[in-house]
Amino acid sequence: MRNHVRERRDEAELSQADLAAAVGVTRQTINAIERDRYDPSIELAFKLADFFDCRIEDIFDPELDG
Amino acid sequence: MSDHEPTGTGRLAKVRRYRRLMYACIGVGVGGFLVATEFDYPLVGLVVYWAGILAFLGVWKGTSVTLYDERDLDLERRASLLTLQIAGAVGLLAMTTLVVTDQLPSVDVPERVVGGFLAISGLFVLYGIVYTVVRYRR
């Protein structure tokens, strides 16, 4: 699943460690999400959307077929 | 985030420190056990080993810092599944080989090898039990 976490984080001028601390995960997890190597749980997706004050769909793109 | 909480970088350093401490606890526990056993103090070794394990758990559960998260659990799940698949493939090959070699009087399979295959079979039985329990609890 593609996402815009990196762009959002850059806009907020935060490090991966800062964002990780804010949403309660490790820096490696944020790094894996930004590199499209890990799809977060619904709970974490909600936390990220809440942190960036937007909807989940604004950050995550499921790339649905059709 | 409140002011007294560490920054992301400070928190990261804390995570590293705690993780190192946890691994050190395990290292001391296992190392102490091996050394004490080598010098004929198995009871002391056992105490050191369990002290290391309890210290590991104490650090892990005692800190409010996130040391492991959902991705770590996901990695564990994937690794466990892969391990089970490899064990399954080895087990299937081994069982058929054992059945054939059992029919051949000229081939004598060592008991250790048979024991190893039985251990793999036991692992699958355990997996089946745990799977059933987890399935009915969710």
CSV table of C-alpha atoms in Angstrom, one decimal:
chain,number,residue,atom,x,y,z
A,1,MET,CA,0.0,0.0,0.0
A,2,ARG,CA,1.5,3.3,-1.1
A,3,ASN,CA,1.5,6.2,1.4
A,4,HIS,CA,2.4,9.8,1.9
A,5,VAL,CA,3.8,9.5,5.4
A,6,ARG,CA,7.3,10.8,4.3
A,7,GLU,CA,5.8,13.9,2.6
A,8,ARG,CA,3.6,14.6,5.6
A,9,ARG,CA,6.5,14.2,8.0
A,10,ASP,CA,8.8,16.4,5.9
A,11,GLU,CA,6.0,19.1,5.8
A,12,ALA,CA,5.8,18.9,9.6
A,13,GLU,CA,9.7,19.0,9.8
A,14,LEU,CA,9.8,16.0,12.0
A,15,SER,CA,12.4,13.2,12.2
A,16,GLN,CA,11.3,9.6,12.0
A,17,ALA,CA,12.2,9.3,15.6
A,18,ASP,CA,9.9,12.2,16.5
A,19,LEU,CA,7.0,10.8,14.6
A,20,ALA,CA,7.6,7.3,16.0
A,21,ALA,CA,7.5,8.7,19.6
A,22,ALA,CA,4.3,10.7,18.8
A,23,VAL,CA,2.4,7.6,17.6
A,24,GLY,CA,4.0,5.1,20.0
A,25,VAL,CA,6.0,2.9,17.6
A,26,THR,CA,9.7,2.4,16.9
A,27,ARG,CA,11.6,4.5,14.4
A,28,GLN,CA,12.2,1.4,12.3
A,29,THR,CA,8.4,1.0,11.9
A,30,ILE,CA,8.1,4.5,10.5
A,31,ASN,CA,11.0,3.9,8.2
A,32,ALA,CA,9.4,0.6,7.0
A,33,ILE,CA,6.1,2.3,6.4
A,34,GLU,CA,7.7,5.2,4.4
A,35,ARG,CA,9.5,2.7,2.2
A,36,ASP,CA,6.3,0.7,1.6
A,37,ARG,CA,7.7,-2.3,3.3
A,38,TYR,CA,5.2,-2.5,6.0
A,39,ASP,CA,1.4,-1.8,6.0
A,40,PRO,CA,0.4,-0.4,9.4
A,41,SER,CA,-2.5,-1.7,11.4
A,42,ILE,CA,-5.8,0.2,11.3
A,43,GLU,CA,-5.1,1.5,14.8
A,44,LEU,CA,-1.7,2.9,13.8
A,45,ALA,CA,-3.1,4.3,10.6
A,46,PHE,CA,-5.8,6.2,12.6
A,47,LYS,CA,-3.0,7.5,15.0
A,48,LEU,CA,-1.0,8.8,12.0
A,49,ALA,CA,-4.1,10.4,10.5
A,50,ASP,CA,-5.0,11.9,13.8
A,51,PHE,CA,-1.4,13.2,14.3
A,52,PHE,CA,-1.3,14.9,10.9
A,53,ASP,CA,-4.9,16.0,11.3
A,54,CYS,CA,-6.3,14.5,8.2
A,55,ARG,CA,-8.2,11.4,7.0
A,56,ILE,CA,-6.6,8.0,6.5
A,57,GLU,CA,-7.3,8.2,2.8
A,58,ASP,CA,-5.2,11.3,2.6
A,59,ILE,CA,-2.1,9.4,3.8
A,60,PHE,CA,-2.7,5.9,2.5
A,61,ASP,CA,-3.5,4.8,-1.0
A,62,PRO,CA,-4.8,1.2,-1.3
A,63,GLU,CA,-4.2,1.2,-5.1
A,64,LEU,CA,-7.5,-0.7,-5.6
A,65,ASP,CA,-7.9,-2.3,-9.0
A,66,GLY,CA,-10.7,-1.1,-11.4
B,1,MET,CA,3.6,15.7,23.8
B,2,SER,CA,4.4,17.1,27.2
B,3,ASP,CA,7.6,19.0,27.9
B,4,HIS,CA,9.2,16.5,30.2
B,5,GLU,CA,8.9,13.6,27.8
B,6,PRO,CA,12.1,12.9,25.8
B,7,THR,CA,12.3,14.1,22.2
B,8,GLY,CA,12.3,11.6,19.3
B,9,THR,CA,16.1,11.4,19.3
B,10,GLY,CA,16.3,11.2,23.1
B,11,ARG,CA,13.6,8.5,23.1
B,12,LEU,CA,15.5,6.6,20.4
B,13,ALA,CA,18.7,6.6,22.5
B,14,LYS,CA,16.6,5.4,25.4
B,15,VAL,CA,15.2,2.5,23.3
B,16,ARG,CA,18.7,1.5,22.2
B,17,ARG,CA,19.9,1.6,25.8
B,18,TYR,CA,17.1,-0.5,27.1
B,19,ARG,CA,17.4,-3.0,24.2
B,20,ARG,CA,21.2,-3.3,24.9
B,21,LEU,CA,20.4,-3.8,28.6
B,22,MET,CA,17.9,-6.5,27.8
B,23,TYR,CA,20.3,-8.4,25.5
B,24,ALA,CA,23.1,-8.0,28.2
B,25,CYS,CA,20.8,-9.6,30.8
B,26,ILE,CA,20.2,-12.6,28.5
B,27,GLY,CA,23.9,-12.7,27.7
B,28,VAL,CA,24.9,-12.7,31.3
B,29,GLY,CA,22.3,-15.3,32.2
B,30,VAL,CA,23.2,-17.7,29.4
B,31,GLY,CA,27.0,-17.0,29.8
B,32,GLY,CA,26.8,-17.4,33.6
B,33,PHE,CA,24.9,-20.7,33.2
B,34,LEU,CA,27.5,-22.1,30.8
B,35,VAL,CA,30.5,-21.0,32.9
B,36,ALA,CA,29.0,-22.2,36.2
B,37,THR,CA,28.0,-25.5,34.7
B,38,GLU,CA,31.5,-25.9,33.3
B,39,PHE,CA,33.0,-25.4,36.7
B,40,ASP,CA,30.5,-27.9,38.3
B,41,TYR,CA,28.2,-25.4,39.9
B,42,PRO,CA,24.9,-26.2,38.0
B,43,LEU,CA,22.7,-24.7,40.7
B,44,VAL,CA,24.5,-21.4,40.7
B,45,GLY,CA,24.3,-21.5,36.9
B,46,LEU,CA,20.6,-22.0,37.1
B,47,VAL,CA,20.1,-19.1,39.5
B,48,VAL,CA,22.2,-16.8,37.3
B,49,TYR,CA,20.3,-17.9,34.2
B,50,TRP,CA,16.9,-17.2,35.7
B,51,ALA,CA,18.2,-13.9,37.2
B,52,GLY,CA,19.1,-12.9,33.6
B,53,ILE,CA,15.7,-14.0,32.2
B,54,LEU,CA,13.8,-12.2,35.0
B,55,ALA,CA,16.0,-9.0,34.6
B,56,PHE,CA,15.2,-9.2,30.8
B,57,LEU,CA,11.5,-9.4,31.5
B,58,GLY,CA,11.8,-6.7,34.2
B,59,VAL,CA,13.4,-4.2,31.8
B,60,TRP,CA,11.0,-5.1,29.0
B,61,LYS,CA,7.8,-4.8,31.0
B,62,GLY,CA,9.0,-2.2,33.4
B,63,THR,CA,9.7,0.7,31.0
B,64,SER,CA,7.1,2.9,29.4
B,65,VAL,CA,9.3,3.3,26.3
B,66,THR,CA,8.0,1.3,23.2
B,67,LEU,CA,10.7,-1.3,22.7
B,68,TYR,CA,8.7,-3.6,20.5
B,69,ASP,CA,5.7,-2.7,18.4
B,70,GLU,CA,3.2,-4.1,15.9
B,71,ARG,CA,5.8,-4.4,13.2
B,72,ASP,CA,8.0,-6.6,15.5
B,73,LEU,CA,5.0,-8.8,16.1
B,74,ASP,CA,4.4,-9.0,12.3
B,75,LEU,CA,8.0,-10.0,11.7
B,76,GLU,CA,7.7,-12.6,14.4
B,77,ARG,CA,4.5,-14.0,12.8
B,78,ARG,CA,6.2,-14.2,9.4
B,79,ALA,CA,9.3,-15.8,10.8
B,80,SER,CA,7.3,-18.3,12.7
B,81,LEU,CA,5.2,-19.2,9.7
B,82,LEU,CA,8.4,-19.6,7.6
B,83,THR,CA,10.0,-21.7,10.2
B,84,LEU,CA,6.9,-24.0,10.3
B,85,GLN,CA,6.9,-24.3,6.6
B,86,ILE,CA,10.5,-25.3,6.5
B,87,ALA,CA,10.0,-27.7,9.3
B,88,GLY,CA,6.9,-29.1,7.4
B,89,ALA,CA,8.9,-29.6,4.2
B,90,VAL,CA,11.7,-31.3,6.1
B,91,GLY,CA,9.2,-33.4,8.1
B,92,LEU,CA,7.4,-34.6,5.0
B,93,LEU,CA,10.6,-35.6,3.3
B,94,ALA,CA,11.9,-37.2,6.4
B,95,MET,CA,8.8,-39.2,7.1
B,96,THR,CA,8.6,-40.7,3.6
B,97,THR,CA,12.4,-41.4,3.7
B,98,LEU,CA,12.0,-43.1,7.1
B,99,VAL,CA,9.1,-45.3,5.9
B,100,VAL,CA,11.2,-46.5,2.9
B,101,THR,CA,14.4,-47.0,4.9
B,102,ASP,CA,12.5,-48.9,7.5
B,103,GLN,CA,11.7,-51.5,4.9
B,104,LEU,CA,15.3,-51.9,3.9
B,105,PRO,CA,17.2,-54.2,6.2
B,106,SER,CA,20.6,-52.9,5.0
B,107,VAL,CA,19.8,-49.3,6.2
B,108,ASP,CA,20.0,-48.5,9.9
B,109,VAL,CA,18.7,-45.0,10.7
B,110,PRO,CA,20.4,-43.6,13.9
B,111,GLU,CA,18.1,-43.1,16.9
B,112,ARG,CA,19.1,-39.4,17.1
B,113,VAL,CA,17.8,-38.9,13.5
B,114,VAL,CA,14.5,-40.6,14.3
B,115,GLY,CA,14.3,-38.6,17.5
B,116,GLY,CA,14.8,-35.4,15.5
B,117,PHE,CA,12.0,-36.3,13.1
B,118,LEU,CA,9.7,-37.2,16.0
B,119,ALA,CA,10.5,-33.7,17.5
B,120,ILE,CA,9.4,-32.1,14.3
B,121,SER,CA,6.2,-34.1,14.4
B,122,GLY,CA,5.7,-33.0,18.0
B,123,LEU,CA,6.1,-29.4,16.9
B,124,PHE,CA,3.3,-29.8,14.4
B,125,VAL,CA,1.0,-31.4,17.0
B,126,LEU,CA,1.8,-28.5,19.3
B,127,TYR,CA,1.0,-26.1,16.5
B,128,GLY,CA,-2.3,-27.8,15.9
B,129,ILE,CA,-3.3,-27.5,19.5
B,130,VAL,CA,-2.2,-23.9,19.8
B,131,TYR,CA,-3.9,-23.0,16.6
B,132,THR,CA,-7.2,-24.5,17.8
B,133,VAL,CA,-7.0,-22.7,21.1
B,134,VAL,CA,-6.2,-19.4,19.4
B,135,ARG,CA,-9.0,-19.9,16.9
B,136,TYR,CA,-11.7,-20.5,19.5
B,137,ARG,CA,-10.5,-17.7,21.7
B,138,ARG,CA,-10.8,-15.0,19.0
